[in-house]
CSV table of C-alpha atoms in Angstrom, one decimal:
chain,number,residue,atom,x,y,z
A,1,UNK,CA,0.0,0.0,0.0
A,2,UNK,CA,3.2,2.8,0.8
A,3,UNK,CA,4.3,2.5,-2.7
A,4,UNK,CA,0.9,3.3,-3.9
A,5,UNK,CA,0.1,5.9,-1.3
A,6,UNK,CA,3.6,7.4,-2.5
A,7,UNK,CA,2.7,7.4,-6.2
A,8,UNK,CA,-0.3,9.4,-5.1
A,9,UNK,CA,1.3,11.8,-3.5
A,10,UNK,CA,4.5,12.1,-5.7
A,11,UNK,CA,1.2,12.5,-8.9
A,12,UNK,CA,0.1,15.2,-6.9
A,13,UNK,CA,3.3,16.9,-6.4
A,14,UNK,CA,3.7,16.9,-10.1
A,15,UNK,CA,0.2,18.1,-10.8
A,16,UNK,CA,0.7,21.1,-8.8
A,17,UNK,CA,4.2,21.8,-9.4
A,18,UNK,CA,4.7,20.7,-12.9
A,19,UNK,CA,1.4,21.0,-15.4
A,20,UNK,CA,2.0,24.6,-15.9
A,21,UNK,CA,0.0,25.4,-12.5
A,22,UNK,CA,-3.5,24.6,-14.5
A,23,UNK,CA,-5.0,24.6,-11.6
A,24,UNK,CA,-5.1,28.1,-10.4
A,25,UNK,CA,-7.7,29.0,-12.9
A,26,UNK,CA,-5.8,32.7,-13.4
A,27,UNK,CA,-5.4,32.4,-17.6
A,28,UNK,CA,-8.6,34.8,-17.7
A,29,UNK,CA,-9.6,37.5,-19.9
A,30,UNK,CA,-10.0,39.8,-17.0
A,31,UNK,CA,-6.6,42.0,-18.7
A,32,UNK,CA,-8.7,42.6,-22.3
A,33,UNK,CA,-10.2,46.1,-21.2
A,34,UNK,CA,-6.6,47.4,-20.8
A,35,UNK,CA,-5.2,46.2,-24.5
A,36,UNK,CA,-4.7,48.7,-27.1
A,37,UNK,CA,-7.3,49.0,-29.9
A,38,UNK,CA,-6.2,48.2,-33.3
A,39,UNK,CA,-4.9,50.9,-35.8
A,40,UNK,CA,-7.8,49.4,-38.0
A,41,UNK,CA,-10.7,47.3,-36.8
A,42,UNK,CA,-10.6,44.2,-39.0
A,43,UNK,CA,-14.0,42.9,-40.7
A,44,UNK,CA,-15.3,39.8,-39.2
A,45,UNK,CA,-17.4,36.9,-39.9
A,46,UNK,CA,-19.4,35.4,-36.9
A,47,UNK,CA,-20.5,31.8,-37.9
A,48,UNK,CA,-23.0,30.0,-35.8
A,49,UNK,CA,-23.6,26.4,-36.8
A,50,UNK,CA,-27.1,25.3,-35.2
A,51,UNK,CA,-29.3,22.3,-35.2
A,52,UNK,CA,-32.7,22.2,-33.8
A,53,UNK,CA,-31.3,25.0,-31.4
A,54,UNK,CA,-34.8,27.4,-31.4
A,55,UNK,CA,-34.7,27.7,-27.7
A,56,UNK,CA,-31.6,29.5,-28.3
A,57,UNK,CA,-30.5,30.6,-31.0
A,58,UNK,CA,-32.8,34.1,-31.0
A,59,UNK,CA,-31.4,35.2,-28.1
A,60,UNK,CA,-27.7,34.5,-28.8
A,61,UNK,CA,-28.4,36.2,-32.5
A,62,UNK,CA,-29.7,38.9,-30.4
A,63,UNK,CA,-27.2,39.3,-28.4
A,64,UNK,CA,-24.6,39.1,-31.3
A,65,UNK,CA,-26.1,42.1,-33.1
A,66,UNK,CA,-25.9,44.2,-30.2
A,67,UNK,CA,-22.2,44.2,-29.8
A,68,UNK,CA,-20.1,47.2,-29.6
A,69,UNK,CA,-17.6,46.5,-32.2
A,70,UNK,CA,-16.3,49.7,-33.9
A,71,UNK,CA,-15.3,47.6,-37.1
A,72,UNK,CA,-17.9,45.5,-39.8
A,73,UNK,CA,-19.0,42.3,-39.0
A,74,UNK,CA,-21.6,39.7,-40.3
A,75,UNK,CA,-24.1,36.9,-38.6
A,76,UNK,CA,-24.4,34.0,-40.5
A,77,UNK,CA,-26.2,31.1,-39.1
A,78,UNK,CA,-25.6,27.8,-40.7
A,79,UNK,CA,-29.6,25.7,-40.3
A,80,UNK,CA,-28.2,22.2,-40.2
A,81,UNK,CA,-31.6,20.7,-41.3
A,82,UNK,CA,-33.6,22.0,-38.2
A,83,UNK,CA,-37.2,20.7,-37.8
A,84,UNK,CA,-38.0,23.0,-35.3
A,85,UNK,CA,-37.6,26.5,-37.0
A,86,UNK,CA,-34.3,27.3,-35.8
A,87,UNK,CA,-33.6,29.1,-39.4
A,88,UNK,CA,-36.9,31.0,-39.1
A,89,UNK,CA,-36.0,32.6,-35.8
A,90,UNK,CA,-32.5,33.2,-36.6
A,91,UNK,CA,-33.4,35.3,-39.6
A,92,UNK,CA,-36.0,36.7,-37.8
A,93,UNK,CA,-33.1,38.3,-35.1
A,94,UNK,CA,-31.6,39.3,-37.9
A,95,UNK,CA,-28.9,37.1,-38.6
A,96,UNK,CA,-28.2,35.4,-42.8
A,97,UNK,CA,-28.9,32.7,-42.9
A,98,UNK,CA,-27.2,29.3,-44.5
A,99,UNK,CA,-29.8,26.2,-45.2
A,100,UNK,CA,-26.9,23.6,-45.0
A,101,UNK,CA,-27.4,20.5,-46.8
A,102,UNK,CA,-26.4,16.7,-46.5
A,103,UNK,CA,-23.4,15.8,-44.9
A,104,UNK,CA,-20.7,14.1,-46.6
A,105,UNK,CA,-19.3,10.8,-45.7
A,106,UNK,CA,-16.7,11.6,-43.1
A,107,UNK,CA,-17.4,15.0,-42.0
A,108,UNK,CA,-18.4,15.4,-38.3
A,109,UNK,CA,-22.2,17.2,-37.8
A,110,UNK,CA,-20.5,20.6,-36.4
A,111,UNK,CA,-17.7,21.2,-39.0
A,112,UNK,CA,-19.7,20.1,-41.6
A,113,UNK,CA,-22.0,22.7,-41.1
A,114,UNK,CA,-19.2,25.3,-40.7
A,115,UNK,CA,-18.1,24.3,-43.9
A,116,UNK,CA,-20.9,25.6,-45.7
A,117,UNK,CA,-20.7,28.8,-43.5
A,118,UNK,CA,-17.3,29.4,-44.9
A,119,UNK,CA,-17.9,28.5,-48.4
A,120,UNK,CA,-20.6,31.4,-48.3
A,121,UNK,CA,-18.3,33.9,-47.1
A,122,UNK,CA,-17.4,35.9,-50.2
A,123,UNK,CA,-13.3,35.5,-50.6
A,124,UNK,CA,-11.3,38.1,-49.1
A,125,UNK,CA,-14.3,39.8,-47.4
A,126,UNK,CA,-13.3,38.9,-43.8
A,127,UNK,CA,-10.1,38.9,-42.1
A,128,UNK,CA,-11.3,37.3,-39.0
A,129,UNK,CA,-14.0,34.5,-38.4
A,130,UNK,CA,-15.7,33.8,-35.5
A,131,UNK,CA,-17.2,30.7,-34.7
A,132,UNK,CA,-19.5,30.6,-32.0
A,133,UNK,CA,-22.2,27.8,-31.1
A,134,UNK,CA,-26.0,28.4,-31.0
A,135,UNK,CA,-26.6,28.1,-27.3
A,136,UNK,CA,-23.4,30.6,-26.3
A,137,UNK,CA,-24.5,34.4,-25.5
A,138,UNK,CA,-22.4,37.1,-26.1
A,139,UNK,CA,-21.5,40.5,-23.4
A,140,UNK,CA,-21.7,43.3,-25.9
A,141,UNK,CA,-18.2,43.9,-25.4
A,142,UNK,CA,-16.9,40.4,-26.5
A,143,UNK,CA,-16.2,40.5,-30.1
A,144,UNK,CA,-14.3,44.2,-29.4
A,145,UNK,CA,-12.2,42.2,-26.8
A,146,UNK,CA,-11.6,39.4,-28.8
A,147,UNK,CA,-9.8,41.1,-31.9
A,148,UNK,CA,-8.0,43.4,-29.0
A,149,UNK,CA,-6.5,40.6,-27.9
A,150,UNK,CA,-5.5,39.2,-31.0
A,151,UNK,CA,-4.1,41.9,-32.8
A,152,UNK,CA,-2.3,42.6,-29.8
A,153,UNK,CA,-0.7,39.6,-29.2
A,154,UNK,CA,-0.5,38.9,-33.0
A,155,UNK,CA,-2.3,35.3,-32.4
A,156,UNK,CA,-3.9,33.3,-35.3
A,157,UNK,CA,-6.4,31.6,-33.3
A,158,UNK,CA,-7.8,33.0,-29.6
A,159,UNK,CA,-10.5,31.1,-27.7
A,160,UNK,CA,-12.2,32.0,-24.6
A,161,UNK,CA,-13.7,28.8,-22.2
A,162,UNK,CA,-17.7,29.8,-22.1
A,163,UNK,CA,-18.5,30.2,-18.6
A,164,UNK,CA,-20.6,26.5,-18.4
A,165,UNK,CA,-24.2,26.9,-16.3
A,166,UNK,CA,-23.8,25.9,-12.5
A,167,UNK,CA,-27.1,26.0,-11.3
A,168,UNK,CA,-29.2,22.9,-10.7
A,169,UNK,CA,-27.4,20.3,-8.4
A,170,UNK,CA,-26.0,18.2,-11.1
A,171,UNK,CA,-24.6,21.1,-12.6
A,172,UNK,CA,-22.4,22.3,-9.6
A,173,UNK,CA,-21.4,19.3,-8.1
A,174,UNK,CA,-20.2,18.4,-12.1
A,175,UNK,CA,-19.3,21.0,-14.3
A,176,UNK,CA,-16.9,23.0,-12.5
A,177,UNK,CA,-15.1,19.4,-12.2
A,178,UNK,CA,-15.7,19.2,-16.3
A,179,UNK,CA,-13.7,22.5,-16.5
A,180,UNK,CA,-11.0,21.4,-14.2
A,181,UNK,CA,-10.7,18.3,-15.9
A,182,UNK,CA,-9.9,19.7,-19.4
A,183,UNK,CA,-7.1,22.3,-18.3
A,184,UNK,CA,-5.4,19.5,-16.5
A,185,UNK,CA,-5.4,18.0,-19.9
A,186,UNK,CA,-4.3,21.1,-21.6
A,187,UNK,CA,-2.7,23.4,-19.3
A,188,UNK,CA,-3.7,26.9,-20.9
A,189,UNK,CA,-0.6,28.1,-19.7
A,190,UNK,CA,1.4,25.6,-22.1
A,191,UNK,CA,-1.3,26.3,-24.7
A,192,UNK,CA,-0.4,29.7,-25.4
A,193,UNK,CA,3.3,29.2,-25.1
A,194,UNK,CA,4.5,29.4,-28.4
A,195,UNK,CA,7.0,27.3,-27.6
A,196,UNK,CA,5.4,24.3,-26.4
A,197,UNK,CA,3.4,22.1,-28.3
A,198,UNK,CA,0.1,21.6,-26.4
A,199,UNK,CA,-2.9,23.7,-27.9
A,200,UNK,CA,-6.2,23.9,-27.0
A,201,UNK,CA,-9.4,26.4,-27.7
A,202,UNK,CA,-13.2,25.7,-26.3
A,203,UNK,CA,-15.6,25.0,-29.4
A,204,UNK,CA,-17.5,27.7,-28.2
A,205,UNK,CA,-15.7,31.0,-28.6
A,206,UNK,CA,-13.0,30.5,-31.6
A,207,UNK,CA,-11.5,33.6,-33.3
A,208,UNK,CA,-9.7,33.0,-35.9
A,209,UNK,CA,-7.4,35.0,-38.6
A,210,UNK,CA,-8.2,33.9,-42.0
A,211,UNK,CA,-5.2,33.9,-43.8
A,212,UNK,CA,-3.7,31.6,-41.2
A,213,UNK,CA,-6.7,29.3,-41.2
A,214,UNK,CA,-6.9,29.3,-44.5
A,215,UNK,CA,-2.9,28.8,-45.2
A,216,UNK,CA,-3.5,25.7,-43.0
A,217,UNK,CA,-5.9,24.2,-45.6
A,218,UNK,CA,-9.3,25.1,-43.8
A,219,UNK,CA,-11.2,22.9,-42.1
A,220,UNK,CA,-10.2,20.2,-44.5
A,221,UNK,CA,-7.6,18.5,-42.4
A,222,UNK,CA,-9.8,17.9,-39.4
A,223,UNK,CA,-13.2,17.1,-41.1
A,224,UNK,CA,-13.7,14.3,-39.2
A,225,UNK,CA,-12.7,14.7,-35.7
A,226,UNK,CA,-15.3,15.0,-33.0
A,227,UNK,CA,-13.3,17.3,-30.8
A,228,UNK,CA,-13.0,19.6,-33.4
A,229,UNK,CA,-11.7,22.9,-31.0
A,230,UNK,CA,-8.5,21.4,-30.2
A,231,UNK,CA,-7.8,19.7,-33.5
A,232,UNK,CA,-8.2,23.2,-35.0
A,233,UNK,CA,-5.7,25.0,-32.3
A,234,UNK,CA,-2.9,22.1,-32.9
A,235,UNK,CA,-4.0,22.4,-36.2
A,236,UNK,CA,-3.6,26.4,-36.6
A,237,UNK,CA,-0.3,26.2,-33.7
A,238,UNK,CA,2.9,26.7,-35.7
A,239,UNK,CA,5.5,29.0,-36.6
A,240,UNK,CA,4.6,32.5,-36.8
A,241,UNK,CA,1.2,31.2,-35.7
A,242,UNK,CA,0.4,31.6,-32.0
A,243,UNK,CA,-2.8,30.4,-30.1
A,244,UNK,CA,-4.3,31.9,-26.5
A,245,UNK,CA,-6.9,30.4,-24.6
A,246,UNK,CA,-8.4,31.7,-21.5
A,247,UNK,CA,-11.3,31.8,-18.8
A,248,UNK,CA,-13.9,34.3,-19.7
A,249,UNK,CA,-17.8,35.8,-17.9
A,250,UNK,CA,-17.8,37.5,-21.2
A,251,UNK,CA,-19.3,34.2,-23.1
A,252,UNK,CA,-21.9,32.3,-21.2
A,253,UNK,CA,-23.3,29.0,-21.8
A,254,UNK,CA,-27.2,28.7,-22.2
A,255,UNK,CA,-27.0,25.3,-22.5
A,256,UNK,CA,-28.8,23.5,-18.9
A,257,UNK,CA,-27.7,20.6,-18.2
A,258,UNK,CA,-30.5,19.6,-15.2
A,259,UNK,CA,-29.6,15.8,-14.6
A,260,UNK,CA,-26.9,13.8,-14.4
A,261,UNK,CA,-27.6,12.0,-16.9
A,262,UNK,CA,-27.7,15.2,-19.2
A,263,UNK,CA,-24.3,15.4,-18.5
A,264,UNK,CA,-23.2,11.9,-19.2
A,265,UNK,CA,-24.4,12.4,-22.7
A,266,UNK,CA,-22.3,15.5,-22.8
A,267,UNK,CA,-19.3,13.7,-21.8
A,268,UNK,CA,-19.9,10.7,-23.0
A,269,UNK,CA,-19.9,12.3,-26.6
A,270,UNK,CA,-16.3,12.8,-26.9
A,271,UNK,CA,-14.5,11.0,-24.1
A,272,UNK,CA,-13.0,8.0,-25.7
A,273,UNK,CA,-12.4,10.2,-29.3
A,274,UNK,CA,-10.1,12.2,-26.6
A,275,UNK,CA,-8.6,8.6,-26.2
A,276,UNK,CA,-8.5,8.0,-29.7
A,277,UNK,CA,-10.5,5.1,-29.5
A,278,UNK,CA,-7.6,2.9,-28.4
A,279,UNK,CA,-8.7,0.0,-25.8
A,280,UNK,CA,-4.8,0.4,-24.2
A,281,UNK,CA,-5.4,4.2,-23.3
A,282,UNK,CA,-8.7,3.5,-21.7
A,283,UNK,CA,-7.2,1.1,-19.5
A,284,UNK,CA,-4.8,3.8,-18.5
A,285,UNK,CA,-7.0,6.3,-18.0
A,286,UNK,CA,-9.0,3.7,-15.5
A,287,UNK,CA,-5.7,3.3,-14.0
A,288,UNK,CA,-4.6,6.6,-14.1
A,289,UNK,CA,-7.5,8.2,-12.5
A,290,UNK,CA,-8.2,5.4,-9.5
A,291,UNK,CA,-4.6,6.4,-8.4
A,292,UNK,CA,-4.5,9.9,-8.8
A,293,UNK,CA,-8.5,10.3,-7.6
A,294,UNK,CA,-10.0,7.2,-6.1
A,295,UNK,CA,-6.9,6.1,-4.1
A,296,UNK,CA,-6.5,9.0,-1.9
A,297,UNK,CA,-9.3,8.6,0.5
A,298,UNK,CA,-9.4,5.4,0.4
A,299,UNK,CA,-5.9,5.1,1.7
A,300,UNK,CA,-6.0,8.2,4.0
A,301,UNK,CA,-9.7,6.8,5.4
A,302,UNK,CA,-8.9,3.0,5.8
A,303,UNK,CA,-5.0,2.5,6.0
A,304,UNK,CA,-2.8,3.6,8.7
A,305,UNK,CA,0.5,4.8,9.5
A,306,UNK,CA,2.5,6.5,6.6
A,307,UNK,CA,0.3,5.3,3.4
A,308,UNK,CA,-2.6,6.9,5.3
A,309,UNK,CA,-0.5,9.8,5.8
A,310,UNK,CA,0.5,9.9,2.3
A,311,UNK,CA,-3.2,9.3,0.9
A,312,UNK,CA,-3.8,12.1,3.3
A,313,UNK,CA,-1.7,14.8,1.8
A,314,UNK,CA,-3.0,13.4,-1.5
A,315,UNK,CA,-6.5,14.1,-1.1
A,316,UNK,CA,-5.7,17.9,0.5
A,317,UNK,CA,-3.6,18.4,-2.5
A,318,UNK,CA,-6.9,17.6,-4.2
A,319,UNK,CA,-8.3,20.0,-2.5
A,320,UNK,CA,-6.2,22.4,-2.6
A,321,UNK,CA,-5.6,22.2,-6.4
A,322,UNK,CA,-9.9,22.5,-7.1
A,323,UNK,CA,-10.8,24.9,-4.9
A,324,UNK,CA,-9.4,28.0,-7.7
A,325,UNK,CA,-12.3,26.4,-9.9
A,326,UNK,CA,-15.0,26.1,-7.5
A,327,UNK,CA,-14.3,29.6,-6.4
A,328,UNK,CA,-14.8,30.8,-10.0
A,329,UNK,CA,-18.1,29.0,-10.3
A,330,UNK,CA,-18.9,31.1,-7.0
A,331,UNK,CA,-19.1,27.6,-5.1
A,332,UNK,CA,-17.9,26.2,-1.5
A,333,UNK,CA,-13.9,25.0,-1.5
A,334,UNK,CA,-15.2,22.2,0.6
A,335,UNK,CA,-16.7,20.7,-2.1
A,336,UNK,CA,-13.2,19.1,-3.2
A,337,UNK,CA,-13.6,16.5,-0.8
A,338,UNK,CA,-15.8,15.4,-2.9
A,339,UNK,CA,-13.8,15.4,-5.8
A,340,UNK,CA,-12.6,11.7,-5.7
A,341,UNK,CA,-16.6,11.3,-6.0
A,342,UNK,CA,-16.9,12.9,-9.0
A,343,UNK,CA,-14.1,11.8,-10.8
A,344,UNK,CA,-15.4,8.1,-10.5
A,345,UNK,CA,-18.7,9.4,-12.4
A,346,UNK,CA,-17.0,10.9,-14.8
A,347,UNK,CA,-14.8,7.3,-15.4
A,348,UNK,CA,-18.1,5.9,-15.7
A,349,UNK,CA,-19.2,8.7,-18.2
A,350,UNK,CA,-16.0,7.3,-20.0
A,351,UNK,CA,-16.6,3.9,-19.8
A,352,UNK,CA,-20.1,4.8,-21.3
A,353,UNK,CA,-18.6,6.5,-24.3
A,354,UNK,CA,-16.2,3.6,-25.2
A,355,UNK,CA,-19.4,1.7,-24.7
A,356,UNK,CA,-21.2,3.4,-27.3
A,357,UNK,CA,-18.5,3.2,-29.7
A,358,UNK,CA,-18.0,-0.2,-30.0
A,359,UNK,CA,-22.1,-0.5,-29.9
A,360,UNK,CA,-21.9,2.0,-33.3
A,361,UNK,CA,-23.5,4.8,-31.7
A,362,UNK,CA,-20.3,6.6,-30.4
A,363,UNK,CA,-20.4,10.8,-31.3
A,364,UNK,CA,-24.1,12.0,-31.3
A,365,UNK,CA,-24.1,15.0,-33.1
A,366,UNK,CA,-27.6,16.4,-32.9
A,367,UNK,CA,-29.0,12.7,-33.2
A,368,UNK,CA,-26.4,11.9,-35.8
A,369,UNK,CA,-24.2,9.4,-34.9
A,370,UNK,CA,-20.5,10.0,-35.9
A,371,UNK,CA,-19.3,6.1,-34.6
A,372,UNK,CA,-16.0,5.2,-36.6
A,373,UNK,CA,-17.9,2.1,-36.4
């Protein structure tokens, strides 16, 4: 039990020493009202892709039209064969609007319908594209602090994390864990280091420059992945060609999420694509998360002398290291006690999604399925 009561600890050491101190939560976008304003305000393209999204998508349109941006931009919703009028009320906000068509063998559902976005876009008429989803809403200072930020820091691709909704019990005892999880994953701090080679950007809130996107080949390259955000930052990442993600309250989620098993689905969409569908990394990942989560407590609640100890300072670390992220979804720090609990649900989330997959009904898009299968 010592040795694995050490590997705990020495996992947690590393976490909070060596993963580009993800856990502190501080890569925000608090900074954007001080940047300097572009000599020129660049023209941008905001492309929504939406499905079936008419409980939404008026009032993110809505909210998308009212922004203060000094420069030009365009709305242009892409209707991915909605039955439920989503086209109809997003023209009615105001937005154009793209009826998209079938999708091609390969393509995911979501870049798919971006694709037709961008093929509408007359060439040369935009040097900047936004792509933003149907159920995210927009502060009216967003798209202004967006293209600050990007001509400032010269990046080719800057995403802000939509601030996720925390409000029915599932939701806060889950998604700030959901949040957590993914910048342990990709340390946003190493993402926007040119120098390293992790990259990341939330699907939600993607800026991009066009000539860079474009001198990457497009979407093309990463048709068919289902986490499409950061295939397209490692795809954009390069020489020349820096990428920032942060934290935002500027971009909210509408999207509720009131059960846990609304969640699962969420999850269990994507979790084994992030494990490339390989058998050997999902036993790892088991593995990886019963030491680092599951083994803590257990050891610090049932063993004694020094691997209790050890499991001990393990599960504070734990504590230690969530409480930035429960603070910024305005919840308790005690709550990361209870982190060893969630992580097991979200290995069974995991477990679900590897499930699915090799049932054929891995990557619901919309009702789509996108199984490799």
């Amino acid at each position: 039990m010592i040795w694995i009561a050490a590997a705990a600890a020495i996992a947690w050491l590393v976490l909070l020493l060596g993963r580009g101190f993800f856990w502190r939560a501080d890569v925000t976008d608090e900074d954007a009202a001080t940047l300097p304003d572009p000599t020129q305000w660049p023209e941008v393209a905001i492309l929504i892709p939406a499905r079936n999204e008419a409980e939404t998508i008026g009032q993110v349109v809505t909210a998308l039209r009212a922004q203060d941006y000094p420069g030009r931009f365009t709305i242009t919703v892409v209707d991915d064969r909605s039955t439920d009028g989503t086209g109809e009320i997003a023209r009615a906000a105001g937005a154009q609007v793209v009826t998209g068509g079938t999708r091609p063998p390969g393509w995911s559902g979501k870049l798919n319908a971006l694709r037709q976005g961008l093929e509408a876009l007359a060439p040369g008429s935009h040097t900047h594209i936004l792509l933003t989803d149907a159920d995210i809403a927009h502060t009216p200072d967003s798209l202004r602090r967006l293209v600050q930020r990007a001509e400032a820091g010269n990046y080719a691709l800057v995403s802000l994390m939509a601030r996720l909704r925390c409000q029915s019990a599932a939701e806060r005892w889950l998604i700030p864990a959901f949040v957590f999880f993914f910048m342990m994953l990709y340390p946003f701090a190493w993402s926007n280091d040119p120098r390293a080679r992790t990259a990341a950007a939330a699907g939600g809130c993607v800026l991009l420059r066009r000539r860079d996107f474009e001198a990457v080949g497009g979407l093309a390259p990463i048709h068919d992945r289902i986490i499409d955000d950061c295939a397209l930052a490692a795809l954009v990442k390069g020489p020349g060609r820096a990428t920032w993600v942060g934290l935002t309250d500027r971009v909210v989620s509408l999207r509720a999420y009131p059960r846990v098993a609304d969640i699962r689905a969420m999850v269990a969409r994507t979790a084994y694509a992030q494990l490339r569908y390989n058998p050997v990394l999902l036993l790892g990942m088991v593995a990886a998360l019963a030491l680092v989560f599951l083994a803590p407590p257990l050891l610090a609640l049932l063993t004694p002398g020094v691997a209790g100890w050890l499991g001990a300072f393990a599960w504070a670390a734990m504590v230690v290291a969530y409480a930035p992220m429960l603070r910024f979804y305005g919840l308790s720090a005690w709550r990361g006690f209870a982190l060893p609990v969630v992580a097991a649900t979200y290995l069974l989330f995991t477990l679900d999604s590897a499930r699915a997959e090799w049932q054929g009904s891995g990557g619901l898009w919309k009702g789509e399925s996108l199984s490799r299968k």
